[in-house]
Coordinates of C-alpha atoms and ligand atoms in Angstrom, one line a residue:
M3 CA 86.3 -5.8 65.6
L4 CA 89.7 -6.5 63.9
L5 CA 92.8 -7.7 65.9
K6 CA 96.1 -8.7 64.7
G7 CA 98.8 -11.5 65.5
V8 CA 101.4 -13.1 63.8
G9 CA 100.5 -15.1 60.6
A10 CA 102.2 -18.4 60.9
S11 CA 100.5 -20.8 58.6
A12 CA 98.5 -19.4 55.5
G13 CA 94.9 -19.9 54.8
A14 CA 91.5 -18.4 55.8
A15 CA 88.6 -19.6 57.9
I16 CA 85.3 -18.7 59.4
A17 CA 84.1 -20.8 62.2
H18 CA 82.9 -20.9 65.8
I19 CA 85.4 -20.5 68.5
F20 CA 86.6 -23.4 70.6
Y21 CA 88.4 -22.1 73.7
I22 CA 90.8 -24.2 75.5
K23 CA 90.7 -22.9 79.0
Q24 CA 93.8 -22.4 80.8
L25 CA 93.7 -24.0 84.1
D26 CA 95.1 -22.2 87.1
L27 CA 98.5 -24.0 87.5
S28 CA 100.1 -21.3 89.6
V29 CA 102.3 -22.7 92.3
E30 CA 103.3 -21.3 95.7
K31 CA 106.7 -21.9 97.2
Q32 CA 106.3 -23.6 100.6
E33 CA 109.6 -24.0 102.5
G34 CA 110.2 -26.4 105.3
S35 CA 107.9 -29.1 103.9
N36 CA 108.4 -32.6 104.9
P37 CA 110.7 -34.2 102.3
E38 CA 109.2 -37.8 102.7
T39 CA 105.7 -36.6 102.5
E40 CA 106.4 -34.5 99.5
T41 CA 108.4 -37.3 97.8
G42 CA 105.5 -39.6 98.3
R43 CA 103.1 -37.0 96.7
F44 CA 105.4 -36.6 93.7
E45 CA 105.8 -40.3 93.2
K46 CA 102.0 -40.8 93.2
A47 CA 101.4 -37.9 90.9
K48 CA 104.0 -39.4 88.6
E49 CA 102.3 -42.7 88.6
Q50 CA 99.0 -41.1 87.9
A51 CA 100.7 -39.2 85.0
F52 CA 102.0 -42.5 83.6
T53 CA 98.4 -43.8 83.8
E54 CA 96.9 -40.7 82.1
L55 CA 99.6 -41.0 79.3
D56 CA 98.9 -44.7 78.8
V57 CA 95.2 -43.9 78.3
L58 CA 95.8 -41.0 75.9
F59 CA 98.2 -43.2 74.1
E60 CA 95.6 -46.0 73.5
K61 CA 92.9 -43.3 72.6
T62 CA 95.1 -41.5 70.1
A63 CA 96.6 -44.5 68.5
V64 CA 93.4 -45.8 67.2
T65 CA 93.2 -42.9 64.6
D66 CA 96.8 -41.7 64.6
S67 CA 99.6 -43.9 65.5
A68 CA 102.2 -41.2 64.7
A69 CA 100.6 -38.6 66.8
A70 CA 100.2 -41.1 69.8
Q71 CA 104.0 -41.1 70.1
V72 CA 104.0 -37.8 71.9
F73 CA 102.6 -39.6 74.9
D74 CA 105.3 -42.2 74.8
I75 CA 107.9 -39.5 74.7
H76 CA 106.2 -37.9 77.6
K77 CA 106.4 -41.1 79.6
L78 CA 110.1 -41.3 78.9
M79 CA 110.5 -37.6 80.0
L80 CA 108.9 -38.3 83.3
D81 CA 111.9 -40.5 84.1
D82 CA 114.4 -38.0 82.6
P83 CA 117.3 -38.1 84.9
D84 CA 118.0 -34.2 84.5
F85 CA 114.3 -33.5 85.5
C86 CA 114.1 -36.0 88.3
D87 CA 117.3 -35.1 89.9
G88 CA 116.3 -31.5 89.9
V89 CA 112.9 -32.4 91.5
E90 CA 114.7 -34.6 94.1
D91 CA 117.2 -31.8 95.1
A92 CA 114.4 -29.4 95.6
L93 CA 112.3 -31.9 97.7
S94 CA 115.2 -32.9 99.9
S95 CA 115.8 -29.2 100.6
G96 CA 112.3 -29.0 102.1
L97 CA 110.3 -27.6 99.3
N98 CA 106.8 -28.6 98.3
A99 CA 106.4 -31.1 95.4
E100 CA 104.5 -28.6 93.1
Y101 CA 107.2 -26.1 93.5
A102 CA 110.0 -28.8 93.0
V103 CA 108.4 -29.7 89.7
K104 CA 108.1 -26.2 88.5
T105 CA 111.7 -25.3 89.4
S106 CA 113.2 -28.4 87.9
A107 CA 111.1 -28.1 84.6
E108 CA 112.0 -24.4 84.3
A109 CA 115.7 -25.1 84.7
L110 CA 115.5 -27.7 82.0
I111 CA 113.2 -25.5 79.6
N112 CA 115.7 -22.6 80.0
F113 CA 118.6 -24.8 79.2
L114 CA 116.9 -26.1 76.1
G115 CA 115.8 -22.6 75.3
T116 CA 119.5 -21.4 75.2
L117 CA 120.4 -23.9 72.5
E118 CA 118.1 -22.1 70.0
N119 CA 117.6 -25.2 67.9
E120 CA 114.1 -26.2 66.5
V121 CA 114.2 -29.7 67.9
M122 CA 115.2 -28.6 71.3
R123 CA 112.6 -26.0 71.4
A124 CA 110.0 -28.6 70.7
R125 CA 111.5 -30.6 73.6
A126 CA 111.1 -27.7 75.8
A127 CA 107.4 -27.6 75.1
D128 CA 107.2 -31.3 76.0
V129 CA 108.9 -30.8 79.3
R130 CA 106.5 -27.9 80.2
D131 CA 103.8 -30.2 79.0
I132 CA 104.7 -33.0 81.6
S133 CA 105.4 -30.5 84.2
E134 CA 101.9 -28.9 83.9
R135 CA 100.5 -32.3 84.0
L136 CA 102.2 -33.3 87.2
I137 CA 101.2 -29.8 88.8
R138 CA 97.6 -30.2 87.8
I139 CA 97.6 -33.8 89.3
L140 CA 99.4 -32.4 92.4
K141 CA 96.7 -29.6 92.7
G142 CA 93.7 -32.2 92.3
L143 CA 92.5 -30.5 89.2
E144 CA 90.7 -32.5 86.3
E145 CA 92.0 -32.6 82.7
N146 CA 89.7 -30.7 80.3
D147 CA 88.8 -33.5 78.0
D148 CA 85.8 -32.4 75.9
G149 CA 86.7 -32.0 72.2
P150 CA 84.8 -29.9 69.5
N151 CA 81.9 -31.6 67.8
E152 CA 81.7 -29.3 64.8
E153 CA 84.3 -27.4 62.7
V154 CA 86.0 -24.8 65.0
I155 CA 88.8 -22.4 65.3
V156 CA 90.8 -23.4 68.4
L157 CA 91.7 -20.5 70.6
A158 CA 94.1 -20.9 73.5
E159 CA 96.9 -19.0 75.3
D160 CA 99.3 -21.6 74.2
L161 CA 98.9 -25.2 73.0
L162 CA 100.8 -28.0 74.5
P163 CA 101.8 -30.9 72.3
S164 CA 99.6 -33.2 74.3
Q165 CA 96.6 -30.7 73.6
T166 CA 97.3 -30.5 69.9
V167 CA 97.5 -34.2 69.3
R168 CA 94.2 -34.8 71.2
L169 CA 92.3 -32.5 68.9
D170 CA 90.2 -34.2 66.2
R171 CA 92.0 -33.0 63.1
E172 CA 88.8 -33.1 61.0
K173 CA 87.2 -30.5 63.2
V174 CA 90.0 -28.0 63.4
A175 CA 89.6 -25.1 60.8
G176 CA 92.4 -22.9 62.3
F177 CA 94.3 -22.1 65.5
V178 CA 94.9 -18.7 67.3
T179 CA 97.1 -18.4 70.3
K180 CA 98.1 -15.7 72.7
R181 CA 101.6 -16.7 73.0
G182 CA 103.8 -19.1 70.7
S183 CA 106.3 -18.5 67.9
V184 CA 106.4 -19.7 64.5
T185 CA 107.9 -23.0 65.4
S186 CA 105.2 -23.8 68.0
H187 CA 103.6 -27.1 68.0
S188 CA 100.3 -25.6 66.7
V189 CA 102.1 -24.1 63.8
I190 CA 103.8 -27.3 62.7
L191 CA 100.5 -29.1 63.0
A192 CA 98.7 -26.4 61.2
K193 CA 101.1 -26.5 58.3
T194 CA 101.1 -30.1 58.0
M195 CA 97.3 -29.9 58.0
G196 CA 97.2 -27.0 55.6
I197 CA 95.1 -24.7 57.8
P198 CA 95.5 -21.2 59.0
C199 CA 97.3 -20.5 62.2
I200 CA 97.9 -17.1 64.0
V201 CA 100.2 -17.0 67.1
G202 CA 101.6 -14.2 69.3
M203 CA 98.3 -12.4 69.7
G204 CA 99.7 -11.1 72.9
E205 CA 97.6 -8.5 74.9
S206 CA 94.8 -8.4 72.2
F207 CA 94.1 -12.0 72.8
D208 CA 92.4 -11.0 76.1
E209 CA 90.0 -8.8 73.9
L210 CA 88.9 -11.9 72.0
P211 CA 85.6 -13.4 73.2
K212 CA 85.8 -17.0 74.2
S213 CA 82.7 -18.0 72.2
G214 CA 80.9 -16.9 69.0
E215 CA 82.4 -16.6 65.5
L216 CA 85.7 -15.7 64.2
A217 CA 87.2 -15.1 60.8
I218 CA 91.0 -15.5 60.6
D219 CA 93.6 -15.1 57.8
G220 CA 96.7 -16.9 58.6
K221 CA 98.7 -15.1 56.0
T222 CA 98.1 -11.7 57.1
G223 CA 97.5 -12.5 60.8
E224 CA 94.1 -10.7 60.9
V225 CA 91.4 -11.9 63.3
F226 CA 87.9 -10.6 62.7
V227 CA 85.6 -10.9 65.8
S228 CA 81.8 -11.5 64.9
P229 CA 82.5 -10.5 61.3
S230 CA 79.8 -8.3 59.8
D231 CA 78.0 -9.4 56.5
N232 CA 80.6 -7.5 54.4
E233 CA 83.5 -9.0 56.2
R234 CA 81.9 -12.4 56.0
N235 CA 81.6 -12.1 52.2
D236 CA 85.2 -10.8 51.9
F237 CA 86.3 -13.8 54.0
L238 CA 84.3 -16.5 52.1
L239 CA 86.3 -15.3 49.0
R240 CA 89.5 -15.6 50.7
V241 CA 88.6 -19.1 52.0
E242 CA 87.7 -19.9 48.4
I243 CA 91.0 -18.8 47.1
F244 CA 93.0 -20.6 49.8
R245 CA 90.9 -23.7 49.2
Q246 CA 91.6 -23.5 45.3
Q247 CA 95.3 -23.1 46.0
K248 CA 95.2 -26.1 48.2
E249 CA 93.2 -28.2 45.8
D250 CA 95.5 -27.0 43.0
L251 CA 98.6 -28.3 45.0
E252 CA 96.8 -31.4 46.1
K253 CA 96.9 -32.9 42.6
Y254 CA 100.7 -32.6 42.5
R255 CA 101.4 -35.0 45.5
N256 CA 101.6 -38.2 43.5
M257 CA 102.8 -36.8 40.3
T258 CA 106.4 -37.4 39.0
A259 CA 108.3 -34.2 39.0
V260 CA 109.7 -33.8 35.5
T261 CA 110.7 -30.6 33.8
P262 CA 109.3 -29.5 30.5
K263 CA 112.6 -30.4 28.9
G264 CA 112.3 -34.0 30.4
H265 CA 114.7 -34.1 33.4
T266 CA 113.1 -36.1 36.1
V267 CA 113.8 -35.0 39.7
K268 CA 113.0 -37.0 42.9
V269 CA 111.3 -34.8 45.3
C270 CA 111.8 -36.5 48.7
A271 CA 111.0 -35.8 52.4
N272 CA 113.3 -34.6 55.2
I273 CA 112.3 -36.6 58.4
G274 CA 113.3 -36.7 61.9
G275 CA 112.0 -40.1 63.0
V276 CA 109.7 -43.0 62.3
A277 CA 106.6 -40.8 62.9
D278 CA 107.4 -38.5 60.1
A279 CA 107.7 -41.4 57.6
D280 CA 103.9 -41.4 57.4
A281 CA 103.6 -37.6 56.6
A282 CA 106.3 -38.3 53.9
K283 CA 104.1 -40.9 52.2
T284 CA 101.0 -38.8 52.6
F285 CA 102.5 -35.9 50.8
G286 CA 103.7 -38.1 47.9
A287 CA 107.5 -38.3 48.5
D288 CA 109.5 -40.1 46.0
G289 CA 111.6 -41.4 49.1
V290 CA 113.3 -39.9 52.1
G291 CA 116.2 -37.5 51.3
L292 CA 117.3 -36.9 54.8
F293 CA 116.5 -38.8 57.9
R294 CA 118.3 -36.5 60.6
S295 CA 119.3 -39.7 62.8
E296 CA 120.3 -37.4 65.6
F297 CA 116.7 -36.9 66.6
L298 CA 117.0 -40.5 67.9
Y299 CA 119.6 -39.5 70.1
L300 CA 118.0 -36.2 71.2
E301 CA 114.9 -38.0 72.1
S302 CA 116.5 -40.6 74.1
P303 CA 117.6 -40.2 77.8
S304 CA 120.9 -41.9 76.9
F305 CA 122.8 -43.2 73.8
P306 CA 120.3 -45.2 71.7
S307 CA 121.4 -48.9 71.7
E308 CA 122.1 -50.6 68.3
E309 CA 118.8 -52.5 68.7
K310 CA 116.8 -49.3 69.3
Q311 CA 118.4 -47.7 66.4
F312 CA 117.9 -50.8 64.3
E313 CA 114.3 -51.0 65.0
A314 CA 113.8 -47.3 63.9
Y315 CA 115.9 -47.4 60.7
K316 CA 114.1 -50.7 59.7
A317 CA 110.6 -49.2 60.4
V318 CA 111.4 -46.2 58.1
L319 CA 112.9 -48.4 55.4
E320 CA 109.9 -50.7 55.5
K321 CA 107.4 -47.9 55.3
L322 CA 109.1 -46.3 52.3
S323 CA 110.1 -49.5 50.5
P324 CA 110.8 -49.7 47.6
K325 CA 111.4 -46.0 47.6
P326 CA 115.0 -44.9 48.7
V327 CA 115.8 -43.6 52.2
V328 CA 118.9 -41.6 52.9
I329 CA 119.9 -41.9 56.6
R330 CA 122.5 -39.4 57.7
T331 CA 124.8 -40.6 60.5
L332 CA 124.9 -38.7 63.8
D333 CA 125.0 -35.0 63.5
L334 CA 125.4 -34.1 67.1
G335 CA 127.2 -31.1 68.4
S336 CA 126.9 -27.4 67.6
D337 CA 123.3 -26.4 68.4
K338 CA 122.3 -30.0 68.7
Q339 CA 123.4 -31.2 72.2
A340 CA 122.3 -34.2 74.0
P341 CA 122.4 -33.7 77.7
Y342 CA 123.9 -37.1 78.4
F343 CA 126.7 -36.5 75.9
D344 CA 129.1 -34.2 77.7
I345 CA 130.7 -32.2 74.9
P346 CA 132.9 -29.5 76.6
E347 CA 131.9 -26.0 76.1
E348 CA 133.4 -24.5 73.0
E349 CA 134.0 -21.0 71.9
N350 CA 132.9 -21.7 68.4
P351 CA 130.7 -24.7 68.3
A352 CA 129.5 -24.6 64.8
L353 CA 133.2 -24.8 63.9
G354 CA 134.0 -27.3 66.5
Y355 CA 133.5 -30.8 67.7
R356 CA 130.5 -32.1 65.8
A357 CA 129.0 -34.7 63.4
I358 CA 131.5 -36.9 61.7
R359 CA 134.3 -35.5 63.7
I360 CA 132.9 -36.8 66.8
C361 CA 132.1 -40.4 65.1
L362 CA 135.6 -40.7 63.8
K363 CA 137.0 -39.8 67.3
E364 CA 134.6 -41.9 69.3
P365 CA 134.6 -45.3 67.4
Q366 CA 132.1 -46.9 69.7
I367 CA 129.3 -44.5 68.9
F368 CA 130.0 -44.6 65.2
R369 CA 130.2 -48.5 65.2
T370 CA 126.9 -49.0 67.1
Q371 CA 125.2 -46.8 64.4
L372 CA 126.9 -48.3 61.3
R373 CA 125.9 -51.8 62.6
A374 CA 122.3 -50.7 63.2
L375 CA 122.2 -49.3 59.7
L376 CA 123.8 -52.2 57.9
R377 CA 121.5 -54.7 59.7
A378 CA 118.5 -52.6 58.7
S379 CA 119.6 -52.3 55.1
I380 CA 117.7 -55.7 54.1
Y381 CA 114.3 -54.0 54.8
G382 CA 114.5 -51.5 52.0
K383 CA 116.6 -49.2 49.9
L384 CA 119.2 -47.8 52.0
Q385 CA 121.5 -44.9 51.3
V386 CA 123.8 -43.8 54.0
M387 CA 125.2 -40.2 54.2
F388 CA 127.8 -38.6 56.3
P389 CA 127.5 -35.0 57.5
M390 CA 130.3 -32.2 57.8
I391 CA 132.8 -33.8 55.6
T392 CA 135.7 -31.4 54.9
H393 CA 138.6 -33.6 53.6
L394 CA 139.0 -36.8 51.6
G395 CA 140.9 -38.7 54.5
Q396 CA 137.6 -38.7 56.4
V397 CA 135.9 -40.5 53.5
L398 CA 138.7 -43.0 53.3
E399 CA 138.7 -43.7 56.9
I400 CA 134.9 -44.2 57.0
K401 CA 135.1 -46.7 54.0
E402 CA 137.7 -48.6 55.9
I403 CA 135.4 -48.7 59.1
V404 CA 132.4 -49.7 57.0
G405 CA 134.5 -52.5 55.5
R406 CA 135.5 -53.7 58.8
I407 CA 131.9 -53.7 60.2
K408 CA 130.8 -55.6 57.2
G409 CA 133.4 -58.2 57.8
E410 CA 132.2 -58.5 61.5
L411 CA 128.6 -59.0 60.3
D412 CA 129.8 -61.6 57.7
K413 CA 131.4 -63.5 60.4
E414 CA 128.5 -63.5 62.6
G415 CA 126.3 -64.5 59.7
V416 CA 124.3 -61.3 60.0
P417 CA 122.7 -60.4 56.7
Y418 CA 123.0 -56.9 55.2
S419 CA 122.2 -55.4 51.6
K420 CA 125.1 -55.4 49.1
D421 CA 123.5 -52.5 47.3
I422 CA 123.8 -49.7 50.1
E423 CA 124.8 -46.5 48.4
F424 CA 127.3 -44.3 50.5
G425 CA 127.3 -40.6 50.0
I426 CA 128.4 -37.4 51.7
M427 CA 126.8 -34.1 52.6
V428 CA 128.4 -31.1 50.8
E429 CA 127.8 -28.6 53.4
T430 CA 131.2 -27.1 53.8
P431 CA 132.9 -24.9 51.3
A432 CA 135.8 -27.3 51.4
A433 CA 133.7 -30.2 50.3
A434 CA 132.2 -28.2 47.5
V435 CA 135.5 -26.9 46.3
M436 CA 137.1 -30.4 46.3
S437 CA 133.9 -32.2 45.1
D438 CA 135.7 -33.5 41.9
E439 CA 137.9 -35.4 44.3
F440 CA 135.1 -36.7 46.5
A441 CA 133.0 -37.6 43.5
K442 CA 135.5 -40.4 42.7
V443 CA 135.0 -42.1 46.1
V444 CA 131.4 -41.9 47.0
D445 CA 128.0 -42.8 45.4
F446 CA 126.1 -39.6 45.8
F447 CA 126.3 -35.9 47.1
S448 CA 123.5 -34.3 49.0
I449 CA 124.1 -30.6 49.3
G450 CA 123.1 -29.1 52.9
T451 CA 122.4 -25.4 52.0
N452 CA 121.7 -24.5 55.6
D453 CA 125.3 -25.1 56.6
L454 CA 126.9 -24.6 53.2
T455 CA 125.3 -21.0 53.3
Q456 CA 126.5 -20.5 57.0
Y457 CA 130.0 -21.4 56.3
T458 CA 130.2 -19.7 52.8
M459 CA 128.8 -16.4 54.1
A460 CA 130.4 -16.5 57.4
A461 CA 126.8 -16.0 58.9
D462 CA 125.5 -17.9 61.8
R463 CA 122.3 -19.7 60.7
M464 CA 120.7 -19.1 64.1
N465 CA 121.4 -15.3 64.3
S466 CA 118.3 -13.4 63.2
R467 CA 120.3 -10.1 63.1
I468 CA 122.5 -11.2 60.2
R469 CA 119.5 -12.9 58.4
D470 CA 120.2 -10.9 55.2
T471 CA 123.6 -12.1 55.0
F472 CA 122.6 -15.7 55.6
N473 CA 121.4 -15.8 52.0
P474 CA 121.2 -19.4 50.4
A475 CA 120.5 -17.5 47.1
D476 CA 123.6 -15.6 47.4
P477 CA 125.6 -16.0 44.1
A478 CA 128.6 -17.4 46.3
V479 CA 126.4 -20.2 47.5
L480 CA 125.0 -20.8 44.1
R481 CA 128.4 -21.0 42.5
L482 CA 129.4 -23.8 44.9
I483 CA 126.0 -25.6 44.4
E484 CA 126.7 -25.4 40.6
M485 CA 130.4 -26.5 40.9
T486 CA 129.1 -29.6 43.0
A487 CA 126.5 -30.6 40.5
K488 CA 128.9 -30.4 37.6
T489 CA 131.6 -32.5 39.2
A490 CA 128.9 -35.2 40.4
H491 CA 127.7 -35.4 36.9
E492 CA 131.1 -35.6 35.3
N493 CA 131.9 -38.6 37.7
G494 CA 128.6 -40.2 37.1
I495 CA 126.9 -39.8 40.5
W496 CA 123.8 -38.2 41.4
V497 CA 123.4 -34.9 43.5
G498 CA 120.6 -33.7 45.6
I499 CA 119.8 -30.8 47.8
C500 CA 118.4 -31.3 51.2
G501 CA 118.9 -28.0 53.1
E502 CA 115.8 -25.7 53.6
S503 CA 116.4 -23.7 50.4
A504 CA 115.6 -26.9 48.4
A505 CA 111.9 -25.9 49.1
D506 CA 112.5 -22.3 47.9
T507 CA 110.5 -22.3 44.5
A508 CA 112.1 -19.2 43.5
L509 CA 115.4 -21.3 43.1
T510 CA 113.8 -24.3 41.2
D511 CA 114.6 -22.9 37.8
F512 CA 118.2 -22.6 38.8
Y513 CA 118.4 -26.0 40.2
M514 CA 116.9 -27.5 37.2
S515 CA 119.2 -25.6 35.0
I516 CA 122.2 -27.4 36.7
G517 CA 120.6 -30.7 36.6
I518 CA 120.0 -31.4 40.3
D519 CA 118.6 -35.0 40.6
E520 CA 116.8 -34.8 44.0
L521 CA 115.2 -32.1 46.2
S522 CA 114.5 -33.2 49.7
V523 CA 112.1 -31.0 51.7
S524 CA 109.7 -31.0 54.6
P525 CA 106.9 -33.3 53.8
A526 CA 104.1 -30.5 53.5
S527 CA 106.2 -28.7 50.9
I528 CA 106.5 -31.6 48.6
P529 CA 103.5 -30.7 46.3
A530 CA 104.5 -27.2 45.9
V531 CA 107.9 -28.3 44.9
K532 CA 106.7 -30.8 42.4
K533 CA 104.6 -28.0 40.9
A534 CA 107.5 -25.8 40.5
V535 CA 109.7 -28.5 38.8
L536 CA 106.8 -29.3 36.4
S537 CA 106.5 -25.8 35.4
S538 CA 110.1 -24.8 35.4
N539 CA 111.9 -23.1 32.3
S540 CA 114.7 -25.7 32.2
Ligands
PEP615 C1 122.1 -28.6 56.2 O1 123.0 -28.0 56.8 O2 121.6 -27.9 55.0 C2 121.3 -29.7 56.6 C3 120.4 -30.3 55.7 O3 121.6 -30.2 57.6 P1 121.1 -29.6 59.1 O4 120.2 -28.6 58.8 O5 120.5 -30.9 59.8 O6 122.4 -29.2 59.7
MG616 MG1 123.9 -29.4 58.3

């Protein structure tokens, strides 16, 4: 039998099914419950959830300290004020604890869902994860704890973050899920592991047996149930082709990306936090080309303190040292909203109060981050970059602020590196067109093709209906990139690309022909980009 889903991570596998059974977590609404009793039940469930998460953290940390952090984040979320306030409101109006948890979580998930941001969607999965944990505890059900003991294809209605990280990665040959989108946790994990993943099976998922053998192709989305001998042979061939492709890429990980004409390019990693720094190293990154520092803010229940930020920056710099790390200052606003930071609703948020515009208007937020960055700079090679720059005055103001903070630290006797490079993101047409002016006052440019495409083509990067117009390879965008690279080099500074299209190997030749110095991409894309540079025509 052949069924089809959405191919989300390429690769082929044949293996036995490991079915992760969905527990019955349906919830009934009971009005007129005793608020005191139900609050007591909720508090007790929360306590047990904390204990479970502690155990899971310890267990996972032994083999994968980065993955274990999911459980730490879940512990934070159990105390999330938006979530807890919602539960309390429902409990005080006489609703049962299970229902209170469910409705409060749903409200938060819906809110996060409307933000249409990848980071936020991932957070919505975490909210669902903790609410299901609480409901299971409240219903007195046990957590399904047995993992696979042979190589398997994992089958599940959907995979929660906590389920994904608990799987023994050595034993997973692929994933098939009923629900889920291409940004699901299972997909992110599958891509990082380089194994096939099929999502969105929908109704056909119910036709799948829950044991026996499956053959899956994560590129085409095909799922063969109990494959015949012929299908088996065909699949073994596909498995071999994918294996060879993977093996072929493997050898590029630790190579230096140098074009046949001798231009060396740094292939760096885009990361969102300390946990990703390990993936960057594993995939052979020449450094970090973009650390999106706003993730620290998005994961936190309130503004992260100077100390908390310092620790995160220090950890990434130490992990990568002596390789360079570009940390981008806060890029909040638009589709990236932190619930505790009340930005009034705007008609055109992408054109509104965001990123550097916030930092220059709210000096306390900026100062805290800059102090943390400067203090962390002695632990590695730090490069700081500023997002959404549109005019020269902003850079001059930033330089003045940085100078003031350095003076403060000098007075306090706090050390910081004297070699920090300061650069800007070129992600607005204004910055690209005026790049000759900017190049005289900064140490580097990093071209953010996501926003540069959005603003050049007047096409919302989140709107799938106009995906054709949102084209980072449009000649208009490429001209701005070329202009930026030219002015950078004329002024003796380096220029990188850190938007998604840095990983588009169809553009590598063009990037090399204009002398781009750095390409920063998601860690798993590094080997393929290095290969493209090494075999480019320029
Ligand atoms: C970009 O705009 O290309 C970029 C890298 O920044 P972000 O995707 O975080 O807006
Ligand atoms: Mg951007």
